[in-house]
Every structure is written in C-alpha cells, then in structure tokens.
Short mmCIF file of C-alpha atoms in Angstrom, two decimals:
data_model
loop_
_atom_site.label_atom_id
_atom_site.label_comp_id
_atom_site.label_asym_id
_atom_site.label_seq_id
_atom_site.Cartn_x
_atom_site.Cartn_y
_atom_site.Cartn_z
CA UNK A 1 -28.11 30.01 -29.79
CA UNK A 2 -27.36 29.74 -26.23
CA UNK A 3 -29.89 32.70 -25.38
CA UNK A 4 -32.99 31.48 -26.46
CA UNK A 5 -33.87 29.35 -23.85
CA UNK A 6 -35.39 31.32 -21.63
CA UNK A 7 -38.27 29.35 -19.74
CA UNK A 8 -40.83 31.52 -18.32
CA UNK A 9 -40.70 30.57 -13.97
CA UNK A 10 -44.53 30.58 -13.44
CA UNK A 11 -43.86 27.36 -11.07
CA UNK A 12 -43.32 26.38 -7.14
CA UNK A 13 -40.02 24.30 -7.99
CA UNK A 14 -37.49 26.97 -9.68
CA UNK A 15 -34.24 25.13 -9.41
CA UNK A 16 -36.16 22.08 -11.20
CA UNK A 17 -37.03 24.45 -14.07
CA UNK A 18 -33.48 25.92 -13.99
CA UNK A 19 -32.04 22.58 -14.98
CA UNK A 20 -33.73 22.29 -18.24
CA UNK A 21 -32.13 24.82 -19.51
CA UNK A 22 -29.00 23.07 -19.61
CA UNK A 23 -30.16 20.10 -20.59
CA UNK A 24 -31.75 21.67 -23.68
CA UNK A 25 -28.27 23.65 -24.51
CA UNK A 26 -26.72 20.01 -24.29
CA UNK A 27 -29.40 18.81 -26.37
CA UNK A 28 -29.03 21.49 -29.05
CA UNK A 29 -25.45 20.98 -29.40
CA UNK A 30 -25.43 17.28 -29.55
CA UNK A 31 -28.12 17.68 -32.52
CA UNK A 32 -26.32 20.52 -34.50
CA UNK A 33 -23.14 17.70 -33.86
CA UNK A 34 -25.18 15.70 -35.86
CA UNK A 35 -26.28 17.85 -38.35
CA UNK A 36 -22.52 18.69 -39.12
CA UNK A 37 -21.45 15.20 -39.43
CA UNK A 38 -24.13 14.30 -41.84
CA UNK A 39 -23.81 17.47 -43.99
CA UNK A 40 -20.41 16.46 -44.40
CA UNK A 41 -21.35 13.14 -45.45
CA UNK A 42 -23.83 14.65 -47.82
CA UNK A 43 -21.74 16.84 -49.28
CA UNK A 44 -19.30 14.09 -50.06
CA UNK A 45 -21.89 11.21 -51.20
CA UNK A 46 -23.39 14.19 -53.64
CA UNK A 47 -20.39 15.31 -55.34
CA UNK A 48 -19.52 11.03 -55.83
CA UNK A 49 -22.84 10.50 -56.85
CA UNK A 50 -22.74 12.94 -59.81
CA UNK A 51 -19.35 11.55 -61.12
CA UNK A 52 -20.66 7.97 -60.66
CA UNK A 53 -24.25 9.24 -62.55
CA UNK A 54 -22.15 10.58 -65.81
CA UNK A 55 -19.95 7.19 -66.16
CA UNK A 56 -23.20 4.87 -65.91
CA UNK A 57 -24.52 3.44 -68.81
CA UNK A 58 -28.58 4.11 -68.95
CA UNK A 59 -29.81 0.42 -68.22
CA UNK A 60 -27.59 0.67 -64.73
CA UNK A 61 -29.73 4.13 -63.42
CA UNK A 62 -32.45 1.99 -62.31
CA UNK A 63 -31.52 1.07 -58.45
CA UNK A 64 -28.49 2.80 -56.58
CA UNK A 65 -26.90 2.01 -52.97
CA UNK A 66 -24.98 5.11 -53.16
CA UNK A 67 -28.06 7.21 -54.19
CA UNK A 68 -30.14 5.56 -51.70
CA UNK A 69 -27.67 6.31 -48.84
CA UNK A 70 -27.78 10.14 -50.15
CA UNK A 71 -31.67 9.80 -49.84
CA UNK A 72 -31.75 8.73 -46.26
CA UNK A 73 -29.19 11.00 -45.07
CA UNK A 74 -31.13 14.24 -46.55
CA UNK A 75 -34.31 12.51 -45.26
CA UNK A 76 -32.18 12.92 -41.86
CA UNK A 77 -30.74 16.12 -42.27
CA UNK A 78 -34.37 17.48 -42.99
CA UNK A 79 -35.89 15.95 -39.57
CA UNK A 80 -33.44 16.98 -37.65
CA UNK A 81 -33.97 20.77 -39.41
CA UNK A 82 -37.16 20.59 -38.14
CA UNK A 83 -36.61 18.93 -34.81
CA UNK A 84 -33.75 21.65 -34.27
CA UNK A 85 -36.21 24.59 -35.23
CA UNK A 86 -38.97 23.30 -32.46
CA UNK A 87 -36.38 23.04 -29.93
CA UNK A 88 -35.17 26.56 -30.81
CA UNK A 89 -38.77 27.98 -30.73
CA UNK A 90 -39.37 26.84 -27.15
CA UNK A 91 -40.02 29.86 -24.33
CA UNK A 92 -42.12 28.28 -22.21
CA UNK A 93 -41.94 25.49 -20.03
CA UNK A 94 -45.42 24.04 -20.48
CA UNK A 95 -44.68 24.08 -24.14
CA UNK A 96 -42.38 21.39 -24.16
CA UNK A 97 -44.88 18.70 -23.02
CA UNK A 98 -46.59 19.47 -26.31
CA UNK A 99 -43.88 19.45 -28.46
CA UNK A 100 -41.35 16.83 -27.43
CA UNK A 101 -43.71 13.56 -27.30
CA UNK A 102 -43.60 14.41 -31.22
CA UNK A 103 -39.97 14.77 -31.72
CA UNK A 104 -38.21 11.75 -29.88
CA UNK A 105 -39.72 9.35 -31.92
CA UNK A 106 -38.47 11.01 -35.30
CA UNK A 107 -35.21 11.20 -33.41
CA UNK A 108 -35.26 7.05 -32.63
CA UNK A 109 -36.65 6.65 -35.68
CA UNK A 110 -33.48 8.70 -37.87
CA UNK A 111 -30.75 7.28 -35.19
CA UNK A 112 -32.09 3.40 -36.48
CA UNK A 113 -31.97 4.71 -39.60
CA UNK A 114 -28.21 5.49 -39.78
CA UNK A 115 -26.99 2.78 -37.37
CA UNK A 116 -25.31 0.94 -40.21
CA UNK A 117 -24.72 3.97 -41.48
CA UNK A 118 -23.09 6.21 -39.22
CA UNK A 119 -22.80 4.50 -35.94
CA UNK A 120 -21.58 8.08 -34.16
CA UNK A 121 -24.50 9.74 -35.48
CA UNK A 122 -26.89 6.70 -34.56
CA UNK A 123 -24.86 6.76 -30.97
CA UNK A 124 -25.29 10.83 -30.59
CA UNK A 125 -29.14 10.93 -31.92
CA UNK A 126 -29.85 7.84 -29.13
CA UNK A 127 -28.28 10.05 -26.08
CA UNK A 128 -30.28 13.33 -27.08
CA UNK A 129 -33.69 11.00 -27.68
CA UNK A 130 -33.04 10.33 -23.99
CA UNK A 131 -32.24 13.98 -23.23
CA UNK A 132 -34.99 15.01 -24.43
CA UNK A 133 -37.49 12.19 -22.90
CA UNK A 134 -36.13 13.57 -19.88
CA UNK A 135 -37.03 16.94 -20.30
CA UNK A 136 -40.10 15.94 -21.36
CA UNK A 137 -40.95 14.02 -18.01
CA UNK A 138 -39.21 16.65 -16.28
CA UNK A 139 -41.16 19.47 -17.71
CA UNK A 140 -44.66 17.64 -17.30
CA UNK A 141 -44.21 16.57 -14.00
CA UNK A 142 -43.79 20.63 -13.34
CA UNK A 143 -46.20 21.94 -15.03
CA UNK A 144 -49.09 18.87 -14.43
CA UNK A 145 -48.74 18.04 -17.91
CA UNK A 146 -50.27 15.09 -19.55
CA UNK A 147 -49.13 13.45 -22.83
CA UNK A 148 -51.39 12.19 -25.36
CA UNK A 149 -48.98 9.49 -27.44
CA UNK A 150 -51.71 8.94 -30.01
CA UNK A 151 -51.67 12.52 -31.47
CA UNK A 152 -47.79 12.82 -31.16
CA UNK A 153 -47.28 9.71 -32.81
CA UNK A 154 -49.76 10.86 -35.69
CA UNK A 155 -47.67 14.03 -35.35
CA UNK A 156 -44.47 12.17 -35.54
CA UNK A 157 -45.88 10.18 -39.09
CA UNK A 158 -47.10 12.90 -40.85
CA UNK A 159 -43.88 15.19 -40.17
CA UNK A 160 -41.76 11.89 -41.56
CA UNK A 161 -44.07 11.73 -44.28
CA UNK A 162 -43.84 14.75 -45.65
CA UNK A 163 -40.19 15.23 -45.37
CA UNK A 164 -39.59 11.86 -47.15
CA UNK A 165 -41.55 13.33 -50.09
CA UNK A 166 -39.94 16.83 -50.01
CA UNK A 167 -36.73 15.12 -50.35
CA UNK A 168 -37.65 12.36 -52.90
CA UNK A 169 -38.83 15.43 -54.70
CA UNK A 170 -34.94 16.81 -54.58
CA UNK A 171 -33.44 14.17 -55.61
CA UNK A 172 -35.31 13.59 -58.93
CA UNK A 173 -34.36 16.62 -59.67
CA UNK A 174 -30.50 16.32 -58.81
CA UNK A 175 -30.90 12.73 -60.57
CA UNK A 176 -33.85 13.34 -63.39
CA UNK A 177 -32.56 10.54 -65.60
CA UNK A 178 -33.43 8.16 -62.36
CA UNK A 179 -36.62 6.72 -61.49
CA UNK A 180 -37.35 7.24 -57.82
CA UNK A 181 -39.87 5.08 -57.35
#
C-alpha cells in the first residue's frame, strides 16, 4: 500500500508536498488499525449472535443490544471501507481538497459512534480525523484550494445514508426472523 501515494509536484513548495505523503501512510495505517480491531469484534459479536438467535424464544427477537452493537460496528467497518478506498485512490495533490472535507466528518461521526464501544477505536479514528484535517489544510493552502463545507457535508450524509441501509439490508438477512425496523 505504501506505493500509491505518489502526489504529482506541480507546486513552488516541494518539501511541503513531500510531507503529506507521510502523513497519509500514517493515516492509512492508523485506519486499516481500525478496521482490524473492529473485524475482530465483528467476527466475534456474529458468531455470539447466531448462538444467542437459536436459544431465543420468538416473542424475545423483537429488540437486541447485542444485534444492535453488530449493526453499528458493520455500519463502521463499511465507512471506513470507503473512506480507506478514497484515500487509496488519491494521486494528486489538488485532489485531496475535494475529497477529504467529505471524509473527516464520517470519521468523527463513526469514532462517537464507538466511544462506548470501543474506546481504542474511538481514540485511533479521533487522531487520523485530525491527520487528515491537516492534510486537508495542508494540501489547500498549496494548491489555493477552497472548501465548500455545504456540499461535503451533503457528501458526508448521503455516503452515511446509504451505507446504513446497505448494512440494515445484511443483517435482515443474517437475522430474517428479526424485524429491523
């Protein structure tokens, strides 16, 4: 993964644009961190959640903490997929002006999410939001970039939108004898 960061040097200010590099390496690792510690996590609440689904009776299916928790650690897993893949697509360093505005809020957004949940996670996802807010500023300030919050926060919605019905749509059909609504 390491070699795919390789920023185009169209600017004055080289060294500046040679430091993002690094900084998105750091970034990258600290998010696939992330992604291993909830997979694991996952992996474990799934396997529990199927025993625990074959021992209820029908009339206790309704509402489920443990099910819940697996819901809003996929719905994690899935943004951070997604955040990882548009860090992993950048080659340019005027592109990440467009993309990051987008991205740190679903980043804030998941590491609230799983404060009570997996404070390490929550801790690791807080450090790369600023990482990556960074680089952001960084990268404008190079290229003359301006950000436009409204359409990366529209961005930002829809994205978290869509994943939380992609994986809603999983899970009732890991758990079809629940109601999901």
């Amino acid at each position: 993964m390491r070699g795919q960061y390789k920023l185009s040097m169209d600017y004055d200010n080289v060294s500046q644009i040679r430091s993002i590099a690094p900084r998105l390496y750091f970034s990258n690792d600290l998010l696939s961190k992330v992604l291993d510690i909830l997979k694991n996590k996952k992996s474990m609440l799934k396997k529990s959640n199927k025993i625990m689904i074959k021992e209820m009776a029908q009339e206790e299916l309704s509402y489920n903490k443990e099910i819940d928790l697996e819901r809003k650690i996929s719905f994690s897993i899935e943004i951070l997929y997604y955040i990882q893949k548009r860090i992993g697509r950048i080659s340019k360093i005027d592109e990440i002006p467009k993309i990051f505005p987008s991205l740190v809020p679903m980043i804030r957004i998941i590491s609230a999410q799983l404060e009570d949940i997996n404070p390490e996670s929550s801790r690791l996802l807080s450090e790369l939001s600023v990482h990556l807010g960074s680089i952001a500023l960084d990268s404008a300030s190079l290229t003359t970039a301006q950000f436009d919050f409204t359409d990366s926060n529209i961005e930002s919605s829809l994205m978290l939108d869509e994943v939380k019905l992609m994986v809603d749509s999983k899970l009732s059909k890991q758990y079809p004898q629940l109601d999901f609504l």
